[in-house]
Amino acid sequence: MKLLNKESDLEFLSVEYENIQFHMLRSDDRLSFISCIVCVCETAQEIIGNWRAIQNMVAVYHQHSGGFDAWNMYLAFVSAERISVWEKYEIENNKFSARKIVLDGLQENIDIDQLILELERQLFGSDLKLETQPSLVQENSTDFGKYYRGAPLDFKNESKEKRAFMVDKIIKSLNSDEN
């Protein structure tokens, strides 16, 4: 999944906050729609002083009243300056209106394409790689595999009975080892 820079009318924010740049990003996947309003601030103090008012304006002027809007809407606050851990925690853990991300300590004059890559890492884990490794068999481990291999995983009655029989075999095996 990718984030795309979309033209959107964010004038309701731009008029109120002249020192902050606003960008609208949207996912390219129709089935898992995500939107993100990026607020690029010159200082950390602009974020700290304005994030609540910005979220309120987004809630009033941009979001629908449908109940799931807050879970597919993000507000990303960006600054080259560092924000205190406590302030960042407070902003990111406030779930009113939208989920929030604070990207601080970034290079000055970061362009939107770099921000998109960073937000894709934050939102989608795009930097994660799945590596396959051969499973290591421990020689001295108890081999329960012989008791549960081939267990049916469906909800049929005969499958449930077979799994119950397998569990009984394991319990009997453990009880016989104790004596």
JSON list of C-alpha atoms in Angstrom, two decimals:
[
{"chain": "A", "resi": 1, "resn": "MET", "atom": "CA", "xyz": [0.00, 0.00, 0.00]},
{"chain": "A", "resi": 2, "resn": "LYS", "atom": "CA", "xyz": [1.22, 3.50, -0.80]},
{"chain": "A", "resi": 3, "resn": "LEU", "atom": "CA", "xyz": [0.29, 7.01, 0.27]},
{"chain": "A", "resi": 4, "resn": "LEU", "atom": "CA", "xyz": [-0.46, 9.47, -2.51]},
{"chain": "A", "resi": 5, "resn": "ASN", "atom": "CA", "xyz": [-0.40, 13.25, -2.30]},
{"chain": "A", "resi": 6, "resn": "LYS", "atom": "CA", "xyz": [-3.97, 14.35, -3.12]},
{"chain": "A", "resi": 7, "resn": "GLU", "atom": "CA", "xyz": [-5.24, 17.77, -3.91]},
{"chain": "A", "resi": 8, "resn": "SER", "atom": "CA", "xyz": [-7.74, 18.60, -1.21]},
{"chain": "A", "resi": 9, "resn": "ASP", "atom": "CA", "xyz": [-9.31, 21.77, 0.07]},
{"chain": "A", "resi": 10, "resn": "LEU", "atom": "CA", "xyz": [-7.54, 22.36, 3.35]},
{"chain": "A", "resi": 11, "resn": "GLU", "atom": "CA", "xyz": [-8.10, 26.10, 3.19]},
{"chain": "A", "resi": 12, "resn": "PHE", "atom": "CA", "xyz": [-10.07, 25.95, 6.44]},
{"chain": "A", "resi": 13, "resn": "LEU", "atom": "CA", "xyz": [-6.72, 25.14, 8.08]},
{"chain": "A", "resi": 14, "resn": "SER", "atom": "CA", "xyz": [-4.39, 27.24, 5.91]},
{"chain": "A", "resi": 15, "resn": "VAL", "atom": "CA", "xyz": [-6.36, 30.43, 6.58]},
{"chain": "A", "resi": 16, "resn": "GLU", "atom": "CA", "xyz": [-6.23, 29.91, 10.33]},
{"chain": "A", "resi": 17, "resn": "TYR", "atom": "CA", "xyz": [-2.59, 28.75, 10.53]},
{"chain": "A", "resi": 18, "resn": "GLU", "atom": "CA", "xyz": [-0.50, 30.71, 8.02]},
{"chain": "A", "resi": 19, "resn": "ASN", "atom": "CA", "xyz": [2.88, 29.43, 9.32]},
{"chain": "A", "resi": 20, "resn": "ILE", "atom": "CA", "xyz": [1.91, 25.76, 8.95]},
{"chain": "A", "resi": 21, "resn": "GLN", "atom": "CA", "xyz": [1.92, 23.86, 5.64]},
{"chain": "A", "resi": 22, "resn": "PHE", "atom": "CA", "xyz": [-0.87, 21.32, 5.16]},
{"chain": "A", "resi": 23, "resn": "HIS", "atom": "CA", "xyz": [-0.88, 18.31, 2.82]},
{"chain": "A", "resi": 24, "resn": "MET", "atom": "CA", "xyz": [-3.53, 15.64, 2.27]},
{"chain": "A", "resi": 25, "resn": "LEU", "atom": "CA", "xyz": [-2.31, 12.09, 1.72]},
{"chain": "A", "resi": 26, "resn": "ARG", "atom": "CA", "xyz": [-4.52, 9.15, 0.86]},
{"chain": "A", "resi": 27, "resn": "SER", "atom": "CA", "xyz": [-3.86, 5.45, 0.46]},
{"chain": "A", "resi": 28, "resn": "ASP", "atom": "CA", "xyz": [-3.95, 3.99, -3.02]},
{"chain": "A", "resi": 29, "resn": "ASP", "atom": "CA", "xyz": [-5.96, 0.96, -1.87]},
{"chain": "A", "resi": 30, "resn": "ARG", "atom": "CA", "xyz": [-9.74, 1.36, -2.22]},
{"chain": "A", "resi": 31, "resn": "LEU", "atom": "CA", "xyz": [-10.51, -1.43, 0.25]},
{"chain": "A", "resi": 32, "resn": "SER", "atom": "CA", "xyz": [-8.48, -0.11, 3.17]},
{"chain": "A", "resi": 33, "resn": "PHE", "atom": "CA", "xyz": [-8.88, 3.64, 2.83]},
{"chain": "A", "resi": 34, "resn": "ILE", "atom": "CA", "xyz": [-6.58, 5.75, 4.96]},
{"chain": "A", "resi": 35, "resn": "SER", "atom": "CA", "xyz": [-6.21, 9.51, 4.86]},
{"chain": "A", "resi": 36, "resn": "CYS", "atom": "CA", "xyz": [-3.58, 11.61, 6.55]},
{"chain": "A", "resi": 37, "resn": "ILE", "atom": "CA", "xyz": [-3.42, 15.36, 6.97]},
{"chain": "A", "resi": 38, "resn": "VAL", "atom": "CA", "xyz": [0.22, 16.35, 7.34]},
{"chain": "A", "resi": 39, "resn": "CYS", "atom": "CA", "xyz": [0.92, 19.53, 9.30]},
{"chain": "A", "resi": 40, "resn": "VAL", "atom": "CA", "xyz": [4.48, 20.77, 8.68]},
{"chain": "A", "resi": 41, "resn": "CYS", "atom": "CA", "xyz": [5.41, 23.19, 11.43]},
{"chain": "A", "resi": 42, "resn": "GLU", "atom": "CA", "xyz": [8.48, 25.40, 11.70]},
{"chain": "A", "resi": 43, "resn": "THR", "atom": "CA", "xyz": [8.83, 24.90, 15.45]},
{"chain": "A", "resi": 44, "resn": "ALA", "atom": "CA", "xyz": [7.92, 22.31, 18.03]},
{"chain": "A", "resi": 45, "resn": "GLN", "atom": "CA", "xyz": [6.04, 25.03, 19.92]},
{"chain": "A", "resi": 46, "resn": "GLU", "atom": "CA", "xyz": [3.65, 25.44, 16.95]},
{"chain": "A", "resi": 47, "resn": "ILE", "atom": "CA", "xyz": [2.71, 21.77, 17.28]},
{"chain": "A", "resi": 48, "resn": "ILE", "atom": "CA", "xyz": [2.33, 21.91, 21.05]},
{"chain": "A", "resi": 49, "resn": "GLY", "atom": "CA", "xyz": [0.25, 25.09, 20.93]},
{"chain": "A", "resi": 50, "resn": "ASN", "atom": "CA", "xyz": [-2.01, 24.17, 18.02]},
{"chain": "A", "resi": 51, "resn": "TRP", "atom": "CA", "xyz": [-2.56, 20.40, 17.77]},
{"chain": "A", "resi": 52, "resn": "ARG", "atom": "CA", "xyz": [-5.80, 20.38, 19.77]},
{"chain": "A", "resi": 53, "resn": "ALA", "atom": "CA", "xyz": [-7.33, 23.24, 17.78]},
{"chain": "A", "resi": 54, "resn": "ILE", "atom": "CA", "xyz": [-6.26, 21.63, 14.49]},
{"chain": "A", "resi": 55, "resn": "GLN", "atom": "CA", "xyz": [-7.83, 18.29, 15.45]},
{"chain": "A", "resi": 56, "resn": "ASN", "atom": "CA", "xyz": [-11.04, 20.08, 16.42]},
{"chain": "A", "resi": 57, "resn": "MET", "atom": "CA", "xyz": [-11.18, 21.94, 13.10]},
{"chain": "A", "resi": 58, "resn": "VAL", "atom": "CA", "xyz": [-10.58, 18.70, 11.20]},
{"chain": "A", "resi": 59, "resn": "ALA", "atom": "CA", "xyz": [-13.40, 17.06, 13.16]},
{"chain": "A", "resi": 60, "resn": "VAL", "atom": "CA", "xyz": [-15.82, 19.89, 12.37]},
{"chain": "A", "resi": 61, "resn": "TYR", "atom": "CA", "xyz": [-14.92, 20.79, 8.79]},
{"chain": "A", "resi": 62, "resn": "HIS", "atom": "CA", "xyz": [-13.45, 17.63, 7.31]},
{"chain": "A", "resi": 63, "resn": "GLN", "atom": "CA", "xyz": [-14.69, 14.43, 8.94]},
{"chain": "A", "resi": 64, "resn": "HIS", "atom": "CA", "xyz": [-18.05, 12.85, 8.42]},
{"chain": "A", "resi": 65, "resn": "SER", "atom": "CA", "xyz": [-20.12, 11.92, 11.43]},
{"chain": "A", "resi": 66, "resn": "GLY", "atom": "CA", "xyz": [-19.97, 8.22, 10.63]},
{"chain": "A", "resi": 67, "resn": "GLY", "atom": "CA", "xyz": [-18.23, 6.50, 13.67]},
{"chain": "A", "resi": 68, "resn": "PHE", "atom": "CA", "xyz": [-15.21, 4.94, 12.00]},
{"chain": "A", "resi": 69, "resn": "ASP", "atom": "CA", "xyz": [-13.69, 8.12, 10.61]},
{"chain": "A", "resi": 70, "resn": "ALA", "atom": "CA", "xyz": [-11.28, 8.44, 13.52]},
{"chain": "A", "resi": 71, "resn": "TRP", "atom": "CA", "xyz": [-9.81, 5.02, 12.74]},
{"chain": "A", "resi": 72, "resn": "ASN", "atom": "CA", "xyz": [-8.90, 5.70, 9.14]},
{"chain": "A", "resi": 73, "resn": "MET", "atom": "CA", "xyz": [-7.85, 9.34, 9.60]},
{"chain": "A", "resi": 74, "resn": "TYR", "atom": "CA", "xyz": [-4.42, 10.42, 10.76]},
{"chain": "A", "resi": 75, "resn": "LEU", "atom": "CA", "xyz": [-3.01, 13.79, 11.67]},
{"chain": "A", "resi": 76, "resn": "ALA", "atom": "CA", "xyz": [0.76, 13.91, 11.29]},
{"chain": "A", "resi": 77, "resn": "PHE", "atom": "CA", "xyz": [2.58, 16.79, 12.96]},
{"chain": "A", "resi": 78, "resn": "VAL", "atom": "CA", "xyz": [6.06, 17.38, 11.57]},
{"chain": "A", "resi": 79, "resn": "SER", "atom": "CA", "xyz": [8.87, 19.57, 12.86]},
{"chain": "A", "resi": 80, "resn": "ALA", "atom": "CA", "xyz": [12.64, 19.80, 12.55]},
{"chain": "A", "resi": 81, "resn": "GLU", "atom": "CA", "xyz": [12.76, 20.62, 16.27]},
{"chain": "A", "resi": 82, "resn": "ARG", "atom": "CA", "xyz": [12.48, 17.93, 18.94]},
{"chain": "A", "resi": 83, "resn": "ILE", "atom": "CA", "xyz": [9.37, 17.72, 21.08]},
{"chain": "A", "resi": 84, "resn": "SER", "atom": "CA", "xyz": [9.55, 16.55, 24.68]},
{"chain": "A", "resi": 85, "resn": "VAL", "atom": "CA", "xyz": [8.69, 12.92, 25.25]},
{"chain": "A", "resi": 86, "resn": "TRP", "atom": "CA", "xyz": [5.74, 13.86, 27.46]},
{"chain": "A", "resi": 87, "resn": "GLU", "atom": "CA", "xyz": [4.22, 16.22, 24.85]},
{"chain": "A", "resi": 88, "resn": "LYS", "atom": "CA", "xyz": [4.71, 13.65, 22.09]},
{"chain": "A", "resi": 89, "resn": "TYR", "atom": "CA", "xyz": [3.09, 10.95, 24.27]},
{"chain": "A", "resi": 90, "resn": "GLU", "atom": "CA", "xyz": [0.12, 13.20, 25.04]},
{"chain": "A", "resi": 91, "resn": "ILE", "atom": "CA", "xyz": [-0.47, 14.06, 21.37]},
{"chain": "A", "resi": 92, "resn": "GLU", "atom": "CA", "xyz": [-0.06, 10.53, 20.00]},
{"chain": "A", "resi": 93, "resn": "ASN", "atom": "CA", "xyz": [-2.25, 8.95, 22.66]},
{"chain": "A", "resi": 94, "resn": "ASN", "atom": "CA", "xyz": [-5.13, 11.37, 22.17]},
{"chain": "A", "resi": 95, "resn": "LYS", "atom": "CA", "xyz": [-7.63, 9.51, 19.99]},
{"chain": "A", "resi": 96, "resn": "PHE", "atom": "CA", "xyz": [-10.27, 12.22, 19.60]},
{"chain": "A", "resi": 97, "resn": "SER", "atom": "CA", "xyz": [-11.16, 12.90, 15.97]},
{"chain": "A", "resi": 98, "resn": "ALA", "atom": "CA", "xyz": [-8.13, 11.10, 14.47]},
{"chain": "A", "resi": 99, "resn": "ARG", "atom": "CA", "xyz": [-5.07, 9.11, 15.33]},
{"chain": "A", "resi": 100, "resn": "LYS", "atom": "CA", "xyz": [-1.97, 11.24, 15.57]},
{"chain": "A", "resi": 101, "resn": "ILE", "atom": "CA", "xyz": [1.70, 10.87, 14.72]},
{"chain": "A", "resi": 102, "resn": "VAL", "atom": "CA", "xyz": [4.48, 13.26, 15.69]},
{"chain": "A", "resi": 103, "resn": "LEU", "atom": "CA", "xyz": [7.56, 13.28, 13.47]},
{"chain": "A", "resi": 104, "resn": "ASP", "atom": "CA", "xyz": [10.12, 15.47, 15.15]},
{"chain": "A", "resi": 105, "resn": "GLY", "atom": "CA", "xyz": [13.83, 16.02, 14.80]},
{"chain": "A", "resi": 106, "resn": "LEU", "atom": "CA", "xyz": [13.66, 15.75, 11.00]},
{"chain": "A", "resi": 107, "resn": "GLN", "atom": "CA", "xyz": [15.95, 17.66, 8.69]},
{"chain": "A", "resi": 108, "resn": "GLU", "atom": "CA", "xyz": [14.94, 21.21, 7.83]},
{"chain": "A", "resi": 109, "resn": "ASN", "atom": "CA", "xyz": [13.13, 21.73, 4.51]},
{"chain": "A", "resi": 110, "resn": "ILE", "atom": "CA", "xyz": [12.07, 18.09, 4.20]},
{"chain": "A", "resi": 111, "resn": "ASP", "atom": "CA", "xyz": [10.07, 17.60, 1.04]},
{"chain": "A", "resi": 112, "resn": "ILE", "atom": "CA", "xyz": [6.69, 15.88, 0.79]},
{"chain": "A", "resi": 113, "resn": "ASP", "atom": "CA", "xyz": [8.11, 12.79, -0.93]},
{"chain": "A", "resi": 114, "resn": "GLN", "atom": "CA", "xyz": [10.44, 12.15, 2.02]},
{"chain": "A", "resi": 115, "resn": "LEU", "atom": "CA", "xyz": [7.54, 12.68, 4.41]},
{"chain": "A", "resi": 116, "resn": "ILE", "atom": "CA", "xyz": [5.44, 10.19, 2.46]},
{"chain": "A", "resi": 117, "resn": "LEU", "atom": "CA", "xyz": [8.19, 7.54, 2.78]},
{"chain": "A", "resi": 118, "resn": "GLU", "atom": "CA", "xyz": [8.49, 8.14, 6.52]},
{"chain": "A", "resi": 119, "resn": "LEU", "atom": "CA", "xyz": [4.72, 8.00, 7.03]},
{"chain": "A", "resi": 120, "resn": "GLU", "atom": "CA", "xyz": [4.50, 4.77, 5.01]},
{"chain": "A", "resi": 121, "resn": "ARG", "atom": "CA", "xyz": [7.07, 3.29, 7.39]},
{"chain": "A", "resi": 122, "resn": "GLN", "atom": "CA", "xyz": [5.09, 4.52, 10.39]},
{"chain": "A", "resi": 123, "resn": "LEU", "atom": "CA", "xyz": [1.61, 3.55, 9.17]},
{"chain": "A", "resi": 124, "resn": "PHE", "atom": "CA", "xyz": [2.20, 0.48, 7.01]},
{"chain": "A", "resi": 125, "resn": "GLY", "atom": "CA", "xyz": [5.52, -0.88, 8.26]},
{"chain": "A", "resi": 126, "resn": "SER", "atom": "CA", "xyz": [6.79, -0.60, 4.69]},
{"chain": "A", "resi": 127, "resn": "ASP", "atom": "CA", "xyz": [10.37, -1.02, 5.90]},
{"chain": "A", "resi": 128, "resn": "LEU", "atom": "CA", "xyz": [9.65, -4.43, 7.44]},
{"chain": "A", "resi": 129, "resn": "LYS", "atom": "CA", "xyz": [10.89, -7.50, 5.60]},
{"chain": "A", "resi": 130, "resn": "LEU", "atom": "CA", "xyz": [9.70, -11.06, 6.17]},
{"chain": "A", "resi": 131, "resn": "GLU", "atom": "CA", "xyz": [12.62, -13.44, 6.13]},
{"chain": "A", "resi": 132, "resn": "THR", "atom": "CA", "xyz": [12.19, -17.15, 6.10]},
{"chain": "A", "resi": 133, "resn": "GLN", "atom": "CA", "xyz": [14.56, -19.14, 8.24]},
{"chain": "A", "resi": 134, "resn": "PRO", "atom": "CA", "xyz": [14.73, -22.88, 8.54]},
{"chain": "A", "resi": 135, "resn": "SER", "atom": "CA", "xyz": [13.16, -24.07, 11.73]},
{"chain": "A", "resi": 136, "resn": "LEU", "atom": "CA", "xyz": [15.62, -25.48, 14.19]},
{"chain": "A", "resi": 137, "resn": "VAL", "atom": "CA", "xyz": [14.64, -28.73, 15.85]},
{"chain": "A", "resi": 138, "resn": "GLN", "atom": "CA", "xyz": [15.78, -29.01, 19.42]},
{"chain": "A", "resi": 139, "resn": "GLU", "atom": "CA", "xyz": [17.03, -32.48, 20.06]},
{"chain": "A", "resi": 140, "resn": "ASN", "atom": "CA", "xyz": [16.26, -32.65, 23.76]},
{"chain": "A", "resi": 141, "resn": "SER", "atom": "CA", "xyz": [12.76, -31.20, 23.57]},
{"chain": "A", "resi": 142, "resn": "THR", "atom": "CA", "xyz": [9.75, -33.37, 24.37]},
{"chain": "A", "resi": 143, "resn": "ASP", "atom": "CA", "xyz": [8.25, -34.57, 21.10]},
{"chain": "A", "resi": 144, "resn": "PHE", "atom": "CA", "xyz": [4.56, -33.76, 21.34]},
{"chain": "A", "resi": 145, "resn": "GLY", "atom": "CA", "xyz": [4.35, -33.64, 17.58]},
{"chain": "A", "resi": 146, "resn": "LYS", "atom": "CA", "xyz": [3.52, -37.33, 17.39]},
{"chain": "A", "resi": 147, "resn": "TYR", "atom": "CA", "xyz": [0.39, -36.60, 19.47]},
{"chain": "A", "resi": 148, "resn": "TYR", "atom": "CA", "xyz": [-1.00, -33.61, 17.62]},
{"chain": "A", "resi": 149, "resn": "ARG", "atom": "CA", "xyz": [0.25, -33.84, 14.02]},
{"chain": "A", "resi": 150, "resn": "GLY", "atom": "CA", "xyz": [-2.62, -34.18, 11.60]},
{"chain": "A", "resi": 151, "resn": "ALA", "atom": "CA", "xyz": [-5.18, -32.67, 13.98]},
{"chain": "A", "resi": 152, "resn": "PRO", "atom": "CA", "xyz": [-8.22, -31.53, 11.99]},
{"chain": "A", "resi": 153, "resn": "LEU", "atom": "CA", "xyz": [-8.85, -27.80, 12.36]},
{"chain": "A", "resi": 154, "resn": "ASP", "atom": "CA", "xyz": [-12.46, -27.55, 11.18]},
{"chain": "A", "resi": 155, "resn": "PHE", "atom": "CA", "xyz": [-15.61, -27.39, 13.32]},
{"chain": "A", "resi": 156, "resn": "LYS", "atom": "CA", "xyz": [-17.11, -30.74, 12.43]},
{"chain": "A", "resi": 157, "resn": "ASN", "atom": "CA", "xyz": [-18.17, -32.94, 15.32]},
{"chain": "A", "resi": 158, "resn": "GLU", "atom": "CA", "xyz": [-15.89, -35.81, 14.30]},
{"chain": "A", "resi": 159, "resn": "SER", "atom": "CA", "xyz": [-12.96, -33.33, 14.13]},
{"chain": "A", "resi": 160, "resn": "LYS", "atom": "CA", "xyz": [-13.74, -32.07, 17.63]},
{"chain": "A", "resi": 161, "resn": "GLU", "atom": "CA", "xyz": [-13.87, -35.65, 18.88]},
{"chain": "A", "resi": 162, "resn": "LYS", "atom": "CA", "xyz": [-10.55, -36.48, 17.24]},
{"chain": "A", "resi": 163, "resn": "ARG", "atom": "CA", "xyz": [-8.90, -33.41, 18.84]},
{"chain": "A", "resi": 164, "resn": "ALA", "atom": "CA", "xyz": [-10.35, -34.38, 22.23]},
{"chain": "A", "resi": 165, "resn": "PHE", "atom": "CA", "xyz": [-8.93, -37.90, 21.77]},
{"chain": "A", "resi": 166, "resn": "MET", "atom": "CA", "xyz": [-5.52, -36.39, 20.95]},
{"chain": "A", "resi": 167, "resn": "VAL", "atom": "CA", "xyz": [-5.60, -34.22, 24.08]},
{"chain": "A", "resi": 168, "resn": "ASP", "atom": "CA", "xyz": [-6.50, -37.29, 26.17]},
{"chain": "A", "resi": 169, "resn": "LYS", "atom": "CA", "xyz": [-3.49, -39.13, 24.72]},
{"chain": "A", "resi": 170, "resn": "ILE", "atom": "CA", "xyz": [-1.20, -36.23, 25.68]},
{"chain": "A", "resi": 171, "resn": "ILE", "atom": "CA", "xyz": [-2.60, -36.14, 29.22]},
{"chain": "A", "resi": 172, "resn": "LYS", "atom": "CA", "xyz": [-2.20, -39.91, 29.61]},
{"chain": "A", "resi": 173, "resn": "SER", "atom": "CA", "xyz": [1.36, -39.68, 28.34]},
{"chain": "A", "resi": 174, "resn": "LEU", "atom": "CA", "xyz": [2.21, -36.92, 30.81]},
{"chain": "A", "resi": 175, "resn": "ASN", "atom": "CA", "xyz": [0.56, -38.81, 33.70]},
{"chain": "A", "resi": 176, "resn": "SER", "atom": "CA", "xyz": [2.46, -42.03, 32.88]},
{"chain": "A", "resi": 177, "resn": "ASP", "atom": "CA", "xyz": [5.77, -40.12, 32.85]},
{"chain": "A", "resi": 178, "resn": "GLU", "atom": "CA", "xyz": [5.10, -38.82, 36.35]},
{"chain": "A", "resi": 179, "resn": "ASN", "atom": "CA", "xyz": [4.76, -42.34, 37.76]}
]
